[in-house]
Short mmCIF file of C-alpha atoms in Angstrom, two decimals:
data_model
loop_
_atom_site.label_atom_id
_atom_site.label_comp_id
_atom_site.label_asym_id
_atom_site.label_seq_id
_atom_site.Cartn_x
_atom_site.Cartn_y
_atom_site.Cartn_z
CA UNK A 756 -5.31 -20.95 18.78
CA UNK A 757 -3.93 -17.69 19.95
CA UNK A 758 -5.21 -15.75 17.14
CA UNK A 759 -9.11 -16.98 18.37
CA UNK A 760 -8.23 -16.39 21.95
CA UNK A 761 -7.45 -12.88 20.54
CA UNK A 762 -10.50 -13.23 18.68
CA UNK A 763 -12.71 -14.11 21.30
CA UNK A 764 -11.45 -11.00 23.60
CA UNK A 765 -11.73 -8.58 21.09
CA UNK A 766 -15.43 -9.45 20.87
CA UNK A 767 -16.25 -9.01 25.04
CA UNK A 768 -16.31 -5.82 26.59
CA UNK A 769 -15.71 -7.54 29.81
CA UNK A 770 -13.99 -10.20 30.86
CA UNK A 771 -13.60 -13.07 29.96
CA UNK A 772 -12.87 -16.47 32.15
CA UNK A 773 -9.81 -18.84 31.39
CA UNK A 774 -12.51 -22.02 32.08
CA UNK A 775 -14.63 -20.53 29.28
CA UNK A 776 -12.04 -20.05 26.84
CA UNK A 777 -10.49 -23.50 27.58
CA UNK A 778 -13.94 -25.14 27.20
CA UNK A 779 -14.89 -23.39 23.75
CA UNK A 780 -11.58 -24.05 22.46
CA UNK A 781 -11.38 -27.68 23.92
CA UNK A 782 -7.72 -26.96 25.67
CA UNK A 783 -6.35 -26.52 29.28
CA UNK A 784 -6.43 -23.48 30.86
CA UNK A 785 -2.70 -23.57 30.65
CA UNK A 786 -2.98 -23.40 26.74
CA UNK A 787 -4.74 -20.62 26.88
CA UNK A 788 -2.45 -18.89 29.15
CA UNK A 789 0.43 -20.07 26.98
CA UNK A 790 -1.83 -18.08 24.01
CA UNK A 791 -2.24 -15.06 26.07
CA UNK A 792 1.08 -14.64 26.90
CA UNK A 793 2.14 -14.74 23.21
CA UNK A 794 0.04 -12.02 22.51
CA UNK A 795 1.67 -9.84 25.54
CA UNK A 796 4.98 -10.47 23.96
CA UNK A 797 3.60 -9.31 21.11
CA UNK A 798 2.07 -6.24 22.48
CA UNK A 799 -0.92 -6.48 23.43
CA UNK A 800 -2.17 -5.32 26.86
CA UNK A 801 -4.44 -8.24 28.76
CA UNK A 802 -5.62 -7.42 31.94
CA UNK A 803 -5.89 -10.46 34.16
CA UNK A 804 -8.19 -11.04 37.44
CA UNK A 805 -8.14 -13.88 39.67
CA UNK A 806 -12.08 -15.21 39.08
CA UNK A 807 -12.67 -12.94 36.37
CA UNK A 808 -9.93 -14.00 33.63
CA UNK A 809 -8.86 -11.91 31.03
CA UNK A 810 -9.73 -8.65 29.38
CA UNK A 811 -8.06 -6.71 26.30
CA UNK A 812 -6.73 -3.27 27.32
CA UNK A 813 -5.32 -2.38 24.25
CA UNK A 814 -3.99 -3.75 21.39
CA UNK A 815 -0.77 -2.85 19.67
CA UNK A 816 -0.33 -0.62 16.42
CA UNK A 817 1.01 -3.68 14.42
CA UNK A 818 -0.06 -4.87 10.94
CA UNK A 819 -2.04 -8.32 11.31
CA UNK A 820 -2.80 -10.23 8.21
CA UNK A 821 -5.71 -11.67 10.21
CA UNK A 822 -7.12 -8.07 10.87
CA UNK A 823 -6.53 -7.38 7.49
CA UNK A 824 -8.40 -9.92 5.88
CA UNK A 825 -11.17 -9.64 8.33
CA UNK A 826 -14.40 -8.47 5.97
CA UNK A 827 -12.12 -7.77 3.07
CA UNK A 828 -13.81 -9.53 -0.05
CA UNK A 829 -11.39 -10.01 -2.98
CA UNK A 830 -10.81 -11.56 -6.52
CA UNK A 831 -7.52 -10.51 -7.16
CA UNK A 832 -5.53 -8.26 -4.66
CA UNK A 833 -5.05 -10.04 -1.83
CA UNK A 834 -6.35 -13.89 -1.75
CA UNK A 835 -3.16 -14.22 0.21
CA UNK A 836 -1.76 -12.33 2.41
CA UNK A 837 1.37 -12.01 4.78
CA UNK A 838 2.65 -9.82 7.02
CA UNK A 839 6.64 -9.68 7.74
CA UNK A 840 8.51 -7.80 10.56
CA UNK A 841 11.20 -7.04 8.47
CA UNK A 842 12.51 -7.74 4.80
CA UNK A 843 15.25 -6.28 2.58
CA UNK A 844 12.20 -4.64 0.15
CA UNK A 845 8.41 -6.39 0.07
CA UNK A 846 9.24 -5.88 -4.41
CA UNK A 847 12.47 -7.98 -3.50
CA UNK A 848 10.70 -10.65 -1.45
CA UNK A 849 7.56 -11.12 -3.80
CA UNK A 850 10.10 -11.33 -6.83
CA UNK A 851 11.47 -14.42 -4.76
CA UNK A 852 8.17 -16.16 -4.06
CA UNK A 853 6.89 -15.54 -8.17
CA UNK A 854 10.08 -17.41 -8.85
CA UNK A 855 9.18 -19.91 -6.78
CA UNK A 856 6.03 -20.39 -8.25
CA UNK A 857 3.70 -18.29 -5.67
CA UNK A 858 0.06 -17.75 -7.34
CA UNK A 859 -1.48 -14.38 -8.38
CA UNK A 860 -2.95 -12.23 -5.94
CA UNK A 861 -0.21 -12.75 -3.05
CA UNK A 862 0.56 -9.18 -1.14
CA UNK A 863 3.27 -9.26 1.45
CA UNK A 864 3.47 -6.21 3.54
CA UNK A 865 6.26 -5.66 6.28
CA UNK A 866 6.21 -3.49 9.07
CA UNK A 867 10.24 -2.38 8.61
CA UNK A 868 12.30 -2.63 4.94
CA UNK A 869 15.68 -2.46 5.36
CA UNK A 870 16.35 -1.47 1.78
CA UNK A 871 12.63 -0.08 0.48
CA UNK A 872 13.26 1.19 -3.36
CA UNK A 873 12.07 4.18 -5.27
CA UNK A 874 12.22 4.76 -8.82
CA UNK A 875 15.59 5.64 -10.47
CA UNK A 876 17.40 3.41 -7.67
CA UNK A 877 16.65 5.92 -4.62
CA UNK A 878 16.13 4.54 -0.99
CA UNK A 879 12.32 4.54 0.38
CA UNK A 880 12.23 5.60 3.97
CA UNK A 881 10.48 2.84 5.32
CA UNK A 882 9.88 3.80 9.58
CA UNK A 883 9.09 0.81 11.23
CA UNK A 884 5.15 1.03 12.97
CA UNK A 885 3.94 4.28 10.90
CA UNK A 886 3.63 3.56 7.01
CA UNK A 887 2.25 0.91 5.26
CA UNK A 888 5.05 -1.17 2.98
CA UNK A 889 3.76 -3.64 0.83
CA UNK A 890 3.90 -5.63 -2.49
CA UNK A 891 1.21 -7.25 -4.60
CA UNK A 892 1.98 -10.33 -7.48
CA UNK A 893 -0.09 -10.14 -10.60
CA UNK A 894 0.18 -12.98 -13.20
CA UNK A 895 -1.20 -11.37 -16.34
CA UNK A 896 -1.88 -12.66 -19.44
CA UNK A 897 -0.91 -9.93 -21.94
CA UNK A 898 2.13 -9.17 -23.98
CA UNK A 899 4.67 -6.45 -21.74
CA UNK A 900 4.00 -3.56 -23.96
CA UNK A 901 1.00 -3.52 -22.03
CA UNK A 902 1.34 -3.69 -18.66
CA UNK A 903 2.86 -0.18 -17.92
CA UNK A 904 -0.75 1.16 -16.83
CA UNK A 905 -0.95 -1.27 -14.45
CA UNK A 906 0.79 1.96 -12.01
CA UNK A 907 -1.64 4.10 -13.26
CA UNK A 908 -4.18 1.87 -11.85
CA UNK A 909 -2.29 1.11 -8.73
CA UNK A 910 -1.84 5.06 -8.29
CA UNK A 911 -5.70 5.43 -8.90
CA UNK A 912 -6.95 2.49 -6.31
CA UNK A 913 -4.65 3.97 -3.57
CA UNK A 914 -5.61 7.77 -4.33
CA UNK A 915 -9.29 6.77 -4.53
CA UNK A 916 -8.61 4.63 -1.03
CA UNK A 917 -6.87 7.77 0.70
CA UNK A 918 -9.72 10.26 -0.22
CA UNK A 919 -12.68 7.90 0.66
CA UNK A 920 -10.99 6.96 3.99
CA UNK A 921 -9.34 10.15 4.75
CA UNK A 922 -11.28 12.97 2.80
CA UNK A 923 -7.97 14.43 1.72
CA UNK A 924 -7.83 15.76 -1.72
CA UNK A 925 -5.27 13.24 -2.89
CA UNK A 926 -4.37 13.77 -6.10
CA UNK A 927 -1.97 11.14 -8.11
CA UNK A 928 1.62 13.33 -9.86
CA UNK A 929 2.05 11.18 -12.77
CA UNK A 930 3.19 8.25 -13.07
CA UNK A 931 3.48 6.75 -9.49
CA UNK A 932 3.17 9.53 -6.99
CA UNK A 933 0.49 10.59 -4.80
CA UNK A 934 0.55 13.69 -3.50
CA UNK A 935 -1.24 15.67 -0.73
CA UNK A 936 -0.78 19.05 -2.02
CA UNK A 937 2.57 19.60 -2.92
CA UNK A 938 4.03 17.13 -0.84
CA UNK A 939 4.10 13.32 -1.32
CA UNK A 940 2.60 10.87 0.05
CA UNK A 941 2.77 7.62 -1.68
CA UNK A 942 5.07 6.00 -3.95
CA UNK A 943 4.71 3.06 -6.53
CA UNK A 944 7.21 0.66 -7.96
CA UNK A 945 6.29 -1.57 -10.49
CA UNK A 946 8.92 -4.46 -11.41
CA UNK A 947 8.20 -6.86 -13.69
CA UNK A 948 9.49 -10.19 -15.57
CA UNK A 949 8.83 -11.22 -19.15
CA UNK A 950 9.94 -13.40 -22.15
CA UNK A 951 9.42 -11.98 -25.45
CA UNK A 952 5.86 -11.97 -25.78
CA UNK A 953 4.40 -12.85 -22.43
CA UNK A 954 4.64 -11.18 -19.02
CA UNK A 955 5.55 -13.55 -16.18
CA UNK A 956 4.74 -11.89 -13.18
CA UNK A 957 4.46 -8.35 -12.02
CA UNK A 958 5.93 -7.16 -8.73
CA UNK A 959 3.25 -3.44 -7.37
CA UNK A 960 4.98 -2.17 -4.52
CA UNK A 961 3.53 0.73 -2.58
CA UNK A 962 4.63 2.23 0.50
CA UNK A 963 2.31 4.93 2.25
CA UNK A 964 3.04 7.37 4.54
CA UNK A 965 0.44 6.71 7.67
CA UNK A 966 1.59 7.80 10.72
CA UNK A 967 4.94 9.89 10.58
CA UNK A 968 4.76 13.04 12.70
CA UNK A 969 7.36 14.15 11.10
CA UNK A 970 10.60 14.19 8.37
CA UNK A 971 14.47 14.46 8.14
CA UNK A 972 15.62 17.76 7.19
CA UNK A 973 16.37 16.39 3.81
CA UNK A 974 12.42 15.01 3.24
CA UNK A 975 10.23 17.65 5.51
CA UNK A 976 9.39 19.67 2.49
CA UNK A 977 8.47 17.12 -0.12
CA UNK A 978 7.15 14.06 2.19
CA UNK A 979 3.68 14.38 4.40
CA UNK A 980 1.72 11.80 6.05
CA UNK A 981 -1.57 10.91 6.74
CA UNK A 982 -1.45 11.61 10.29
CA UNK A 983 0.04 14.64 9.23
CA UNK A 984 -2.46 16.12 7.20
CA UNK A 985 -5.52 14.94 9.07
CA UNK A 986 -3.80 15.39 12.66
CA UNK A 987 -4.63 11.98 14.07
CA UNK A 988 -3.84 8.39 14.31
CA UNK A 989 -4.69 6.24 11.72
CA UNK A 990 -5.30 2.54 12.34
CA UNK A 991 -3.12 0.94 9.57
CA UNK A 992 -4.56 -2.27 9.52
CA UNK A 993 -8.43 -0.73 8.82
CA UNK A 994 -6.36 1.53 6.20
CA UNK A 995 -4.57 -1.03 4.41
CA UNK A 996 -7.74 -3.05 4.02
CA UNK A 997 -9.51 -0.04 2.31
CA UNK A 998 -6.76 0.53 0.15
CA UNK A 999 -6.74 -2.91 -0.82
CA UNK A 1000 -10.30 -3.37 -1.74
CA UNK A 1001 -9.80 -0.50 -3.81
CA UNK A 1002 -6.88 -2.30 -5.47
CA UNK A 1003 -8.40 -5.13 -5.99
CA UNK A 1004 -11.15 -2.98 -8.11
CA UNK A 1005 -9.03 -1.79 -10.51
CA UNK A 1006 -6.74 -4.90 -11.16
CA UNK A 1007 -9.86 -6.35 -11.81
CA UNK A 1008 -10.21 -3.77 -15.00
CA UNK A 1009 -7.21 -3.51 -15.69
CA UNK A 1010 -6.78 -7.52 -16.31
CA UNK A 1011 -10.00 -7.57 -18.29
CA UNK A 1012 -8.70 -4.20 -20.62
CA UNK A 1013 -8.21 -0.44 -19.30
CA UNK A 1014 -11.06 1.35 -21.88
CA UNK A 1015 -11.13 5.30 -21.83
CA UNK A 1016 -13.64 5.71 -19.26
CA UNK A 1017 -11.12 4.02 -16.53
CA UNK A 1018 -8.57 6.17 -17.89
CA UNK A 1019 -10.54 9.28 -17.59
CA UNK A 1020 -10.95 9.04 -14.02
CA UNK A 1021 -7.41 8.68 -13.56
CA UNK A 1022 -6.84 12.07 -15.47
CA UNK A 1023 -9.43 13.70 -13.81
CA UNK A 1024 -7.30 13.38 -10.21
CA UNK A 1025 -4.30 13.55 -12.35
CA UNK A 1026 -2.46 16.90 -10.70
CA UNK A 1027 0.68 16.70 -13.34
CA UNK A 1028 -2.15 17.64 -16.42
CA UNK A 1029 -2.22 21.30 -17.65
CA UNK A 1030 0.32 21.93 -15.62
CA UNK A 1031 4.17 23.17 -16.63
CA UNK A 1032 6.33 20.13 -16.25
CA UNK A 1033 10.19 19.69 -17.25
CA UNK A 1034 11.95 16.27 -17.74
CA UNK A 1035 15.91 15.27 -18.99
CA UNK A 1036 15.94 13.13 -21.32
CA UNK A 1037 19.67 11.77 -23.05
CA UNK A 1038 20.90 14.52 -21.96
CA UNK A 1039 18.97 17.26 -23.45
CA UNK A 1040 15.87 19.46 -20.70
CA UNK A 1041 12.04 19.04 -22.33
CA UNK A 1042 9.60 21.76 -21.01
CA UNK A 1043 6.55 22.34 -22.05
CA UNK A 1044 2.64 22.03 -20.77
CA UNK A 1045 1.15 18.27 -19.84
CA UNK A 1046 -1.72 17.35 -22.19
CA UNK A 1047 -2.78 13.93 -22.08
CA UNK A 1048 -1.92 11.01 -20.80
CA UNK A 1049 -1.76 7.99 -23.87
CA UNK A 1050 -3.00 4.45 -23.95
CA UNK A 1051 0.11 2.97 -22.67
CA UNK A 1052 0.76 5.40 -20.24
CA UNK A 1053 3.23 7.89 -21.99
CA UNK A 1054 2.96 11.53 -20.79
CA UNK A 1055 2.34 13.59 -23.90
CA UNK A 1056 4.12 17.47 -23.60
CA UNK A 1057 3.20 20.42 -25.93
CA UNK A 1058 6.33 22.11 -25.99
CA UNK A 1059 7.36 25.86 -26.86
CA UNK A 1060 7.03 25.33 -30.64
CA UNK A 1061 4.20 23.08 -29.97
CA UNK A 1062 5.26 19.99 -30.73
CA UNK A 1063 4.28 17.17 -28.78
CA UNK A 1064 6.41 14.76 -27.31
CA UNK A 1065 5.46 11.42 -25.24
CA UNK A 1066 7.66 10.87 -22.12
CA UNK A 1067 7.65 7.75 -21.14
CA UNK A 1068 10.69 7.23 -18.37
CA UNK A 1069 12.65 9.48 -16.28
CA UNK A 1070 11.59 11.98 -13.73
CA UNK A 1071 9.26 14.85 -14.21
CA UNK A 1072 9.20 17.85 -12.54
CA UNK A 1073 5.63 19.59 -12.00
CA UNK A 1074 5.95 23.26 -11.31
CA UNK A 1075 4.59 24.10 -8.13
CA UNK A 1076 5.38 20.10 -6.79
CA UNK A 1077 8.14 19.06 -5.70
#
């Protein structure tokens, strides 16, 4: 009941009486006090009047699942979705629900982790109320050596997402950055669990950066935000929805078979191509120039001599990124 006593506010300008909320929603008027003070204590500012009733002042910069689904049309990304306070790692707490049997298309975001992951095992700085932290189940049927572009199409969806909502020339730093400029924005983390021949479940974690003003010492010249780079506010909840509808787009081709013309696009806002790159590998430093990008994912490097050799794990340096 609260969330359509929120519901019915958000849709008056004025205000709005206690008896006509009671009657519509077939409750005392003390129920729908009870409702409206649950959503002060959750932050939002109601205005009361004695005669009048209530009014919303101003809502709070929280993530709502309800806002989030509102007008957001999905087949995949999505269906279900929750929204935490806080959680060890949204990758952590969807690996616990696929285990427990939790159906495709589940996304839990959180508006705090406590212990958000990058790759290679490095912490994600996850500020509670400015980025968006969240984690998306797949259940596809295909064998495992398969699923690795499944971050190229998460890094795609979200880069399309920030440019069509922001207009910032987002580009994606291969495999699961995005980057504004030289600076990152976004970072991907795809877990998954397999048998032999068949993928279980796959864990897509993303975490944006939406509204931080600003970056420890350690992160100010490699991190930037959204807020940051267009110099406002962004409304996270509209955001995420974009970002998922956009996700939801490319799962969709990426479960029914990634042909060139998907991967294309991806190269095309691909900043790491034609560009000098180095990577480690057992030990031994590969530079050369970025070329392609293969069918499974592999970035392909025309070295010195000009040979070509596919990197496939580890980090990558891009000359002139961080």
């Amino acid at each position: 009941m609260k969330n359509t006593v929120l519901s019915m506010l958000e849709q008056s300008e004025d205000f709005v009486s206690g008896e006509y909320l009671s009657n519509v929603l077939g409750v005392s008027r003390t129920a729908v006090w009870k409702s409206i003070k649950k959503l002060r204590e959750e932050g939002y500012e109601i205005k009361s009047v004695t005669n009048r009733g209530y009014m919303l002042v101003k809502k709070p910069d929280l993530l709502s699942a309800e806002e989030i689904s509102d007008g957001l049309d999905v087949s995949f990304v999505g269906k279900q979705i929750e929204v935490l306070k806080t959680v060890d790692s949204t990758n952590n707490e969807i690996k616990r629900r696929a285990a427990a049997g939790a159906e495709s298309g589940l996304l839990i975001a959180a508006e705090r982790q406590t212990g958000g992951k990058g790759r290679i095992g490095r912490i994600w700085q996850s500020d509670e109320g400015k980025g968006v932290y969240f984690t998306f189940l797949l259940r596809p049927d295909m064998p495992p050596n398969e699923v690795a572009e499944i971050t190229l199409a998460a890094g795609y969806g979200v880069c399309a997402a920030v440019r069509e909502y922001t207009g910032l020339d987002a580009r994606i730093k291969w495999p699961n950055d995005i980057v504004v400029g030289s600076r990152k924005l976004c970072g991907i983390l795809t877990e998954m669990t397999a048998q032999i021949e068949k993928v279980e479940y796959v864990a897509v974690g993303i975490g944006i950066n939406v509204n931080h003003k600003e970056f420890s010492e350690e992160l100010k010249d490699k991190a930037t935000s959204l807020y940051i780079e267009t110099g406002h506010g962004i409304n996270r909840n509209d955001f995420l929805r974009a970002v998922i509808s956009e996700l939801d787009k490319v799962a969709e081709q990426f479960l029914k078979g990634f042909t060139e013309e998907h991967r294309s696009k991806f190269k095309e806002l691909c900043v790491t191509l034609n560009r000098k790159v180095t990577s480690v590998r057992g030990g031994k430093t590969i530079e050369g120039i970025a070329v392609d990008i293969t069918d499974e994912g592999d970035l392909i490097v025309r070295d010195s001599s000009g040979s070509l050799i596919n990197i496939n794990s580890g980090e990558v340096v891009v000359q002139g990124i961080y």
